[in-house]
Short mmCIF file of N, CA and C in Angstrom, two decimals:
data_model
loop_
_atom_site.label_atom_id
_atom_site.label_comp_id
_atom_site.label_asym_id
_atom_site.label_seq_id
_atom_site.Cartn_x
_atom_site.Cartn_y
_atom_site.Cartn_z
N MET A 1133 15.61 9.41 -15.36
CA MET A 1133 15.50 10.35 -14.22
C MET A 1133 15.61 11.76 -14.79
N GLY A 1134 14.86 12.62 -14.20
CA GLY A 1134 14.84 14.02 -14.58
C GLY A 1134 16.03 14.76 -13.97
N LEU A 1135 16.11 15.99 -14.29
CA LEU A 1135 17.22 16.86 -13.79
C LEU A 1135 17.17 16.98 -12.30
N PHE A 1136 15.95 17.17 -11.70
CA PHE A 1136 15.88 17.37 -10.28
C PHE A 1136 15.50 16.11 -9.41
N SER A 1137 15.26 15.01 -10.12
CA SER A 1137 14.86 13.82 -9.37
C SER A 1137 16.03 13.22 -8.65
N ARG A 1138 15.73 12.53 -7.57
CA ARG A 1138 16.79 11.87 -6.82
C ARG A 1138 16.31 10.56 -6.25
N LYS A 1139 17.22 9.70 -6.00
CA LYS A 1139 16.81 8.44 -5.34
C LYS A 1139 16.74 8.67 -3.87
N PRO A 1140 15.69 8.02 -3.28
CA PRO A 1140 15.59 8.16 -1.81
C PRO A 1140 16.73 7.50 -1.12
N LYS A 1141 17.15 8.09 0.05
CA LYS A 1141 18.22 7.55 0.88
C LYS A 1141 17.57 6.51 1.80
N ILE A 1142 17.88 5.27 1.50
CA ILE A 1142 17.29 4.13 2.31
C ILE A 1142 18.37 3.31 2.98
N ASP A 1143 18.22 3.02 4.19
CA ASP A 1143 19.11 2.15 4.93
C ASP A 1143 18.59 0.76 4.62
N MET A 1144 19.33 0.00 3.80
CA MET A 1144 18.86 -1.29 3.31
C MET A 1144 18.72 -2.31 4.43
N GLU A 1145 19.59 -2.26 5.47
CA GLU A 1145 19.48 -3.18 6.62
C GLU A 1145 18.16 -2.88 7.36
N GLU A 1146 17.82 -1.63 7.53
CA GLU A 1146 16.57 -1.26 8.21
C GLU A 1146 15.37 -1.72 7.32
N ALA A 1147 15.55 -1.53 6.04
CA ALA A 1147 14.48 -1.89 5.08
C ALA A 1147 14.19 -3.42 5.20
N GLN A 1148 15.20 -4.21 5.32
CA GLN A 1148 15.05 -5.67 5.48
C GLN A 1148 14.35 -5.99 6.84
N LYS A 1149 14.71 -5.25 7.88
CA LYS A 1149 14.04 -5.47 9.13
C LYS A 1149 12.63 -5.12 9.09
N ASN A 1150 12.23 -4.07 8.33
CA ASN A 1150 10.85 -3.71 8.17
C ASN A 1150 10.08 -4.72 7.43
N LYS A 1151 10.66 -5.40 6.45
CA LYS A 1151 9.96 -6.43 5.77
C LYS A 1151 9.64 -7.58 6.72
N VAL A 1152 10.53 -7.89 7.61
CA VAL A 1152 10.29 -8.97 8.60
C VAL A 1152 9.11 -8.54 9.57
N LYS A 1153 9.14 -7.28 9.95
CA LYS A 1153 8.07 -6.75 10.83
C LYS A 1153 6.72 -6.75 10.09
N MET A 1154 6.71 -6.38 8.83
CA MET A 1154 5.45 -6.36 8.10
C MET A 1154 4.91 -7.79 7.89
N ARG A 1155 5.75 -8.78 7.65
CA ARG A 1155 5.29 -10.14 7.53
C ARG A 1155 4.72 -10.61 8.84
N ARG A 1156 5.36 -10.30 9.95
CA ARG A 1156 4.85 -10.75 11.28
C ARG A 1156 3.52 -10.15 11.54
N LEU A 1157 3.29 -8.84 11.30
CA LEU A 1157 2.00 -8.21 11.49
C LEU A 1157 0.93 -8.84 10.59
N PHE A 1158 1.30 -9.01 9.31
CA PHE A 1158 0.33 -9.52 8.39
C PHE A 1158 -0.15 -10.96 8.76
N ASN A 1159 0.83 -11.76 9.18
CA ASN A 1159 0.50 -13.10 9.58
C ASN A 1159 -0.38 -13.13 10.89
N GLN A 1160 -0.16 -12.18 11.74
CA GLN A 1160 -1.03 -12.07 12.94
C GLN A 1160 -2.43 -11.65 12.57
N ALA A 1161 -2.60 -10.78 11.57
CA ALA A 1161 -3.86 -10.25 11.15
C ALA A 1161 -4.70 -11.17 10.27
N VAL A 1162 -4.02 -11.93 9.44
CA VAL A 1162 -4.68 -12.69 8.40
C VAL A 1162 -4.33 -14.14 8.55
N SER A 1163 -5.42 -14.95 8.64
CA SER A 1163 -5.22 -16.37 8.73
C SER A 1163 -4.57 -16.94 7.47
N ASP A 1164 -3.65 -17.84 7.52
CA ASP A 1164 -2.95 -18.39 6.40
C ASP A 1164 -2.12 -17.23 5.70
N GLY A 1165 -1.62 -16.33 6.49
CA GLY A 1165 -0.92 -15.17 6.00
C GLY A 1165 0.32 -15.49 5.12
N ASP A 1166 1.01 -16.59 5.46
CA ASP A 1166 2.16 -16.97 4.67
C ASP A 1166 1.89 -17.36 3.19
N SER A 1167 0.65 -17.54 2.90
CA SER A 1167 0.32 -17.90 1.50
C SER A 1167 0.17 -16.64 0.64
N TYR A 1168 0.35 -15.47 1.23
CA TYR A 1168 0.18 -14.16 0.49
C TYR A 1168 1.61 -13.61 0.23
N GLN A 1169 1.70 -12.90 -0.91
CA GLN A 1169 2.82 -12.05 -1.15
C GLN A 1169 2.48 -10.72 -0.54
N ILE A 1170 3.46 -10.01 0.06
CA ILE A 1170 3.14 -8.76 0.73
C ILE A 1170 4.06 -7.65 0.29
N LEU A 1171 3.59 -6.40 0.44
CA LEU A 1171 4.46 -5.24 0.26
C LEU A 1171 3.79 -4.08 0.99
N TYR A 1172 4.59 -3.04 1.23
CA TYR A 1172 4.11 -1.90 1.94
C TYR A 1172 3.29 -0.97 1.02
N ALA A 1173 2.23 -0.44 1.52
CA ALA A 1173 1.42 0.53 0.71
C ALA A 1173 0.92 1.63 1.62
N THR A 1174 0.55 2.70 0.93
CA THR A 1174 -0.09 3.82 1.66
C THR A 1174 -1.34 4.15 0.89
N THR A 1175 -2.26 4.71 1.52
CA THR A 1175 -3.52 5.25 0.96
C THR A 1175 -3.87 6.48 1.79
N GLY A 1176 -4.87 7.11 1.45
CA GLY A 1176 -5.21 8.31 2.20
C GLY A 1176 -6.59 8.88 1.86
N SER A 1177 -6.90 9.93 2.52
CA SER A 1177 -8.15 10.61 2.21
C SER A 1177 -7.93 12.08 2.54
N THR A 1178 -8.75 12.94 1.94
CA THR A 1178 -8.72 14.40 2.17
C THR A 1178 -10.10 14.88 2.47
N TRP A 1179 -10.15 15.97 3.21
CA TRP A 1179 -11.43 16.62 3.49
C TRP A 1179 -11.12 18.08 3.76
N LYS A 1180 -12.12 18.90 3.69
CA LYS A 1180 -11.94 20.32 3.99
C LYS A 1180 -12.32 20.58 5.39
N GLU A 1181 -11.56 21.43 6.09
CA GLU A 1181 -11.85 21.80 7.39
C GLU A 1181 -12.03 23.29 7.50
N SER A 1182 -13.11 23.74 8.03
CA SER A 1182 -13.37 25.26 8.01
C SER A 1182 -12.62 25.79 9.25
N GLY A 1183 -11.91 26.85 9.03
CA GLY A 1183 -11.17 27.60 10.04
C GLY A 1183 -11.74 28.94 10.32
N LEU A 1184 -11.16 29.63 11.20
CA LEU A 1184 -11.61 30.97 11.51
C LEU A 1184 -11.34 31.94 10.37
N PHE A 1185 -10.21 31.80 9.74
CA PHE A 1185 -9.83 32.69 8.62
C PHE A 1185 -9.94 32.11 7.29
N SER A 1186 -9.76 30.78 7.15
CA SER A 1186 -9.83 30.15 5.79
C SER A 1186 -10.06 28.72 6.00
N ASP A 1187 -10.46 28.09 4.87
CA ASP A 1187 -10.65 26.66 4.84
C ASP A 1187 -9.34 26.02 4.47
N THR A 1188 -9.07 24.90 5.12
CA THR A 1188 -7.83 24.19 4.75
C THR A 1188 -8.17 22.74 4.33
N ARG A 1189 -7.25 22.19 3.58
CA ARG A 1189 -7.45 20.81 3.13
C ARG A 1189 -6.61 19.94 4.14
N VAL A 1190 -7.24 18.90 4.66
CA VAL A 1190 -6.62 18.03 5.68
C VAL A 1190 -6.38 16.71 4.99
N TYR A 1191 -5.15 16.24 5.13
CA TYR A 1191 -4.79 14.98 4.53
C TYR A 1191 -4.54 13.91 5.62
N GLN A 1192 -5.07 12.72 5.46
CA GLN A 1192 -4.87 11.67 6.37
C GLN A 1192 -4.20 10.51 5.58
N PHE A 1193 -3.01 10.10 6.02
CA PHE A 1193 -2.30 8.98 5.38
C PHE A 1193 -2.46 7.80 6.17
N ILE A 1194 -2.64 6.66 5.50
CA ILE A 1194 -2.80 5.38 6.16
C ILE A 1194 -1.77 4.42 5.63
N SER A 1195 -0.98 3.77 6.59
CA SER A 1195 0.04 2.78 6.17
C SER A 1195 -0.62 1.43 6.20
N LEU A 1196 -0.25 0.61 5.21
CA LEU A 1196 -0.83 -0.72 5.08
C LEU A 1196 0.22 -1.78 4.76
N VAL A 1197 -0.09 -2.93 5.13
CA VAL A 1197 0.68 -4.10 4.59
C VAL A 1197 -0.32 -4.74 3.56
N PHE A 1198 0.00 -4.61 2.32
CA PHE A 1198 -0.86 -5.05 1.25
C PHE A 1198 -0.46 -6.50 0.83
N GLY A 1199 -1.41 -7.39 0.88
CA GLY A 1199 -1.16 -8.79 0.55
C GLY A 1199 -2.05 -9.25 -0.56
N TYR A 1200 -1.49 -10.11 -1.41
CA TYR A 1200 -2.26 -10.73 -2.49
C TYR A 1200 -1.89 -12.13 -2.64
N ARG A 1201 -2.88 -12.93 -3.06
CA ARG A 1201 -2.66 -14.37 -3.20
C ARG A 1201 -3.08 -14.81 -4.62
N GLU A 1202 -2.19 -15.34 -5.37
CA GLU A 1202 -2.46 -15.67 -6.78
C GLU A 1202 -3.45 -16.84 -6.91
N THR A 1203 -3.48 -17.78 -5.97
CA THR A 1203 -4.28 -18.97 -6.20
C THR A 1203 -5.77 -18.66 -6.31
N ASP A 1204 -6.30 -17.68 -5.50
CA ASP A 1204 -7.65 -17.33 -5.50
C ASP A 1204 -7.94 -15.85 -5.82
N CYS A 1205 -6.84 -15.16 -6.19
CA CYS A 1205 -6.95 -13.68 -6.52
C CYS A 1205 -7.52 -12.89 -5.33
N LYS A 1206 -7.14 -13.24 -4.16
CA LYS A 1206 -7.63 -12.53 -2.95
C LYS A 1206 -6.63 -11.41 -2.58
N ILE A 1207 -7.16 -10.28 -2.28
CA ILE A 1207 -6.39 -9.12 -1.85
C ILE A 1207 -6.80 -8.74 -0.37
N VAL A 1208 -5.76 -8.54 0.43
CA VAL A 1208 -6.06 -8.13 1.80
C VAL A 1208 -5.13 -6.89 2.13
N ALA A 1209 -5.70 -5.90 2.73
CA ALA A 1209 -4.93 -4.71 3.14
C ALA A 1209 -5.00 -4.60 4.69
N VAL A 1210 -3.92 -4.63 5.35
CA VAL A 1210 -3.92 -4.54 6.79
C VAL A 1210 -3.33 -3.19 7.26
N PRO A 1211 -4.18 -2.29 7.87
CA PRO A 1211 -3.70 -1.01 8.35
C PRO A 1211 -2.69 -1.27 9.49
N VAL A 1212 -1.60 -0.56 9.47
CA VAL A 1212 -0.53 -0.71 10.49
C VAL A 1212 -0.08 0.70 10.89
N ASN A 1213 0.52 0.80 12.05
CA ASN A 1213 1.07 2.09 12.49
C ASN A 1213 2.48 2.21 11.89
N ILE A 1214 3.06 3.39 11.86
CA ILE A 1214 4.32 3.61 11.16
C ILE A 1214 5.48 2.99 11.89
N GLU A 1215 5.31 2.62 13.12
CA GLU A 1215 6.42 1.94 13.82
C GLU A 1215 6.43 0.43 13.55
N LEU A 1216 5.36 -0.05 12.86
CA LEU A 1216 5.15 -1.46 12.55
C LEU A 1216 5.09 -2.30 13.81
N THR A 1217 4.35 -1.82 14.78
CA THR A 1217 4.13 -2.53 16.02
C THR A 1217 2.69 -2.97 16.21
N GLU A 1218 1.75 -2.32 15.61
CA GLU A 1218 0.32 -2.61 15.76
C GLU A 1218 -0.41 -2.61 14.43
N PHE A 1219 -1.54 -3.30 14.38
CA PHE A 1219 -2.32 -3.39 13.18
C PHE A 1219 -3.86 -3.26 13.53
N SER A 1220 -4.63 -2.96 12.59
CA SER A 1220 -6.07 -2.85 12.69
C SER A 1220 -6.76 -3.91 11.89
N GLU A 1221 -8.07 -3.91 11.89
CA GLU A 1221 -8.90 -4.89 11.19
C GLU A 1221 -8.52 -4.95 9.71
N PRO A 1222 -8.18 -6.11 9.17
CA PRO A 1222 -7.85 -6.24 7.78
C PRO A 1222 -9.06 -5.94 6.82
N LEU A 1223 -8.77 -5.37 5.68
CA LEU A 1223 -9.80 -5.09 4.65
C LEU A 1223 -9.54 -6.14 3.55
N GLU A 1224 -10.56 -7.03 3.41
CA GLU A 1224 -10.47 -8.04 2.41
C GLU A 1224 -11.24 -7.55 1.14
N ILE A 1225 -10.59 -7.77 0.02
CA ILE A 1225 -11.18 -7.33 -1.30
C ILE A 1225 -11.40 -8.60 -2.15
N GLN A 1226 -12.56 -8.93 -2.45
CA GLN A 1226 -12.92 -10.11 -3.28
C GLN A 1226 -12.93 -9.65 -4.72
N ILE A 1227 -12.49 -10.49 -5.61
CA ILE A 1227 -12.42 -10.16 -7.02
C ILE A 1227 -13.78 -9.85 -7.58
N ALA A 1228 -14.85 -10.42 -7.03
CA ALA A 1228 -16.21 -10.18 -7.53
C ALA A 1228 -16.70 -8.77 -7.33
N GLU A 1229 -16.09 -8.05 -6.31
CA GLU A 1229 -16.52 -6.67 -6.11
C GLU A 1229 -15.69 -5.64 -6.84
N VAL A 1230 -14.67 -6.05 -7.55
CA VAL A 1230 -13.80 -5.13 -8.25
C VAL A 1230 -14.29 -4.96 -9.67
N LYS A 1231 -14.54 -3.72 -10.06
CA LYS A 1231 -15.06 -3.39 -11.43
C LYS A 1231 -13.83 -3.14 -12.39
N ALA A 1232 -12.87 -2.48 -11.88
CA ALA A 1232 -11.70 -2.15 -12.72
C ALA A 1232 -10.48 -1.93 -11.81
N ILE A 1233 -9.35 -2.09 -12.41
CA ILE A 1233 -8.06 -1.92 -11.69
C ILE A 1233 -7.00 -1.39 -12.70
N LYS A 1234 -6.21 -0.40 -12.16
CA LYS A 1234 -5.25 0.20 -13.08
C LYS A 1234 -3.96 0.47 -12.28
N TYR A 1235 -2.83 0.03 -12.80
CA TYR A 1235 -1.59 0.28 -12.13
C TYR A 1235 -0.85 1.28 -12.93
N ARG A 1236 -0.38 2.35 -12.25
CA ARG A 1236 0.40 3.39 -12.86
C ARG A 1236 1.91 3.23 -12.50
N LYS A 1237 2.60 2.64 -13.40
CA LYS A 1237 4.07 2.34 -13.12
C LYS A 1237 4.91 3.56 -12.75
N LYS A 1238 4.66 4.63 -13.40
CA LYS A 1238 5.45 5.86 -13.17
C LYS A 1238 5.33 6.35 -11.72
N GLU A 1239 4.11 6.27 -11.17
CA GLU A 1239 3.86 6.68 -9.82
C GLU A 1239 3.90 5.54 -8.80
N ASP A 1240 4.08 4.29 -9.25
CA ASP A 1240 4.04 3.13 -8.45
C ASP A 1240 2.76 3.12 -7.58
N SER A 1241 1.59 3.36 -8.27
CA SER A 1241 0.33 3.35 -7.58
C SER A 1241 -0.75 2.58 -8.37
N MET A 1242 -1.77 2.15 -7.66
CA MET A 1242 -2.82 1.40 -8.22
C MET A 1242 -4.16 1.98 -7.83
N ASP A 1243 -5.10 2.06 -8.78
CA ASP A 1243 -6.48 2.46 -8.50
C ASP A 1243 -7.39 1.29 -8.69
N MET A 1244 -8.32 1.12 -7.68
CA MET A 1244 -9.33 0.09 -7.84
C MET A 1244 -10.69 0.75 -7.85
N ASP A 1245 -11.57 0.35 -8.74
CA ASP A 1245 -12.93 0.81 -8.78
C ASP A 1245 -13.82 -0.41 -8.40
N PHE A 1246 -14.75 -0.12 -7.51
CA PHE A 1246 -15.65 -1.22 -7.01
C PHE A 1246 -17.04 -1.16 -7.60
N SER A 1247 -17.68 -2.32 -7.77
CA SER A 1247 -19.03 -2.41 -8.19
C SER A 1247 -20.00 -2.18 -7.05
N ALA A 1248 -19.67 -2.70 -5.93
CA ALA A 1248 -20.58 -2.56 -4.73
C ALA A 1248 -19.68 -2.54 -3.45
N ARG A 1249 -19.47 -1.37 -2.92
CA ARG A 1249 -18.73 -1.26 -1.68
C ARG A 1249 -19.03 0.19 -1.15
N GLY A 1250 -18.79 0.44 0.09
CA GLY A 1250 -19.01 1.77 0.63
C GLY A 1250 -18.31 2.88 -0.17
N ARG A 1251 -17.06 2.69 -0.48
CA ARG A 1251 -16.33 3.61 -1.28
C ARG A 1251 -16.36 3.08 -2.75
N ARG A 1252 -16.48 4.01 -3.69
CA ARG A 1252 -16.50 3.60 -5.06
C ARG A 1252 -15.15 3.25 -5.62
N SER A 1253 -14.13 3.83 -5.02
CA SER A 1253 -12.75 3.54 -5.47
C SER A 1253 -11.73 3.73 -4.33
N MET A 1254 -10.57 3.15 -4.51
CA MET A 1254 -9.45 3.30 -3.57
C MET A 1254 -8.17 3.38 -4.35
N TYR A 1255 -7.15 3.99 -3.78
CA TYR A 1255 -5.87 3.93 -4.44
C TYR A 1255 -4.86 3.41 -3.40
N PHE A 1256 -3.80 2.87 -3.88
CA PHE A 1256 -2.68 2.30 -3.08
C PHE A 1256 -1.37 2.81 -3.72
N ASP A 1257 -0.51 3.28 -2.94
CA ASP A 1257 0.83 3.76 -3.40
C ASP A 1257 1.84 2.77 -2.91
N PHE A 1258 2.76 2.31 -3.76
CA PHE A 1258 3.69 1.29 -3.43
C PHE A 1258 5.18 1.81 -3.54
N GLY A 1259 5.36 3.10 -3.50
CA GLY A 1259 6.67 3.67 -3.66
C GLY A 1259 7.62 3.37 -2.56
N ASP A 1260 8.92 3.55 -2.87
CA ASP A 1260 9.98 3.37 -1.84
C ASP A 1260 9.97 4.58 -0.92
N ILE A 1261 10.33 4.41 0.32
CA ILE A 1261 10.29 5.58 1.30
C ILE A 1261 11.65 5.65 1.96
N GLU A 1262 12.19 6.85 2.05
CA GLU A 1262 13.52 7.05 2.57
C GLU A 1262 13.50 7.13 4.11
N GLN A 1263 14.68 7.40 4.63
CA GLN A 1263 14.87 7.59 6.09
C GLN A 1263 14.19 8.82 6.58
N ASN A 1264 13.87 8.85 7.87
CA ASN A 1264 13.29 10.03 8.49
C ASN A 1264 12.01 10.52 7.90
N SER A 1265 11.17 9.65 7.42
CA SER A 1265 9.83 10.09 6.97
C SER A 1265 9.01 10.37 8.15
N LYS A 1266 8.17 11.38 8.05
CA LYS A 1266 7.31 11.78 9.24
C LYS A 1266 5.99 11.11 9.18
N SER A 1267 5.48 10.80 7.99
CA SER A 1267 4.10 10.33 7.86
C SER A 1267 4.02 8.81 7.48
N PHE A 1268 5.16 8.20 7.14
CA PHE A 1268 5.12 6.86 6.65
C PHE A 1268 6.19 6.02 7.32
N VAL A 1269 6.18 4.75 7.06
CA VAL A 1269 7.24 3.86 7.64
C VAL A 1269 8.55 4.24 6.95
N ASP A 1270 9.61 4.34 7.74
CA ASP A 1270 10.93 4.72 7.17
C ASP A 1270 11.51 3.48 6.51
N ASN A 1271 12.41 3.76 5.60
CA ASN A 1271 13.32 2.74 4.97
C ASN A 1271 12.46 1.57 4.33
N VAL A 1272 11.77 1.89 3.20
CA VAL A 1272 11.04 0.91 2.47
C VAL A 1272 11.66 0.83 1.06
N SER A 1273 12.11 -0.33 0.72
CA SER A 1273 12.69 -0.58 -0.62
C SER A 1273 12.05 -1.86 -1.13
N GLN A 1274 11.28 -1.77 -2.23
CA GLN A 1274 10.53 -2.93 -2.64
C GLN A 1274 10.33 -3.03 -4.20
N ALA A 1275 11.42 -2.84 -4.91
CA ALA A 1275 11.41 -2.85 -6.32
C ALA A 1275 11.00 -4.26 -6.83
N GLU A 1276 11.55 -5.31 -6.23
CA GLU A 1276 11.29 -6.70 -6.63
C GLU A 1276 9.82 -7.02 -6.32
N GLU A 1277 9.35 -6.57 -5.18
CA GLU A 1277 7.97 -6.86 -4.78
C GLU A 1277 6.95 -6.14 -5.73
N ARG A 1278 7.35 -4.97 -6.15
CA ARG A 1278 6.44 -4.24 -7.14
C ARG A 1278 6.38 -4.96 -8.46
N GLN A 1279 7.48 -5.52 -8.92
CA GLN A 1279 7.44 -6.26 -10.18
C GLN A 1279 6.58 -7.45 -10.09
N LYS A 1280 6.59 -8.15 -8.98
CA LYS A 1280 5.74 -9.35 -8.74
C LYS A 1280 4.29 -8.89 -8.71
N LEU A 1281 4.04 -7.77 -8.10
CA LEU A 1281 2.64 -7.24 -7.96
C LEU A 1281 2.12 -6.94 -9.39
N ILE A 1282 2.92 -6.29 -10.20
CA ILE A 1282 2.49 -5.91 -11.57
C ILE A 1282 2.18 -7.16 -12.37
N SER A 1283 2.97 -8.29 -12.27
CA SER A 1283 2.60 -9.52 -12.88
C SER A 1283 1.31 -10.10 -12.42
N PHE A 1284 1.13 -10.07 -11.11
CA PHE A 1284 -0.15 -10.51 -10.52
C PHE A 1284 -1.32 -9.74 -11.05
N LEU A 1285 -1.21 -8.41 -11.14
CA LEU A 1285 -2.25 -7.57 -11.54
C LEU A 1285 -2.62 -7.86 -13.01
N GLU A 1286 -1.72 -8.17 -13.80
CA GLU A 1286 -2.07 -8.54 -15.22
C GLU A 1286 -2.98 -9.76 -15.25
N GLN A 1287 -2.70 -10.69 -14.44
CA GLN A 1287 -3.51 -11.93 -14.36
C GLN A 1287 -4.87 -11.58 -13.76
N TYR A 1288 -4.86 -10.70 -12.71
CA TYR A 1288 -5.99 -10.28 -12.00
C TYR A 1288 -6.98 -9.57 -12.98
N LYS A 1289 -6.44 -8.66 -13.75
CA LYS A 1289 -7.31 -7.93 -14.78
C LYS A 1289 -7.96 -8.84 -15.73
N ALA A 1290 -7.24 -9.84 -16.14
CA ALA A 1290 -7.78 -10.79 -17.15
C ALA A 1290 -9.01 -11.55 -16.58
N LYS A 1291 -9.12 -11.67 -15.25
CA LYS A 1291 -10.24 -12.39 -14.64
C LYS A 1291 -11.45 -11.48 -14.34
N LEU A 1292 -11.25 -10.20 -14.41
CA LEU A 1292 -12.31 -9.24 -14.15
C LEU A 1292 -13.49 -9.35 -15.16
#
């Protein structure tokens, strides 16, 4: 840890409740959802918006329940609201459409490059999130889940 770095303040009881909520939403969105390992992820996009006096950069953050299954190397990302009460259409990622994948352990993030998809690449952030977050789900602690994901991604990369 650096001089100014700090651990996020996380209510572990709330974090456990959020894991239960994420599992419930994922299972509602994905058939055979219990066969997947899941963890919380965020992704986003940016664009420029022209204003009267200057251009500004607009950021849109998306919360996801990210699931992966080792048996068939299937990945599914389910967009959820930050209250963990609603979900949108799941995004299924087949291994055949992935060209490259890279996990950056220091940032707890993953980049995926696609061979044929509307977007050429996507990123997912798997970091812990503290209490009172304005843009993300509060109280997320998933160190163990990240370790399992890293192990899965090593096997996944070998099959690309």
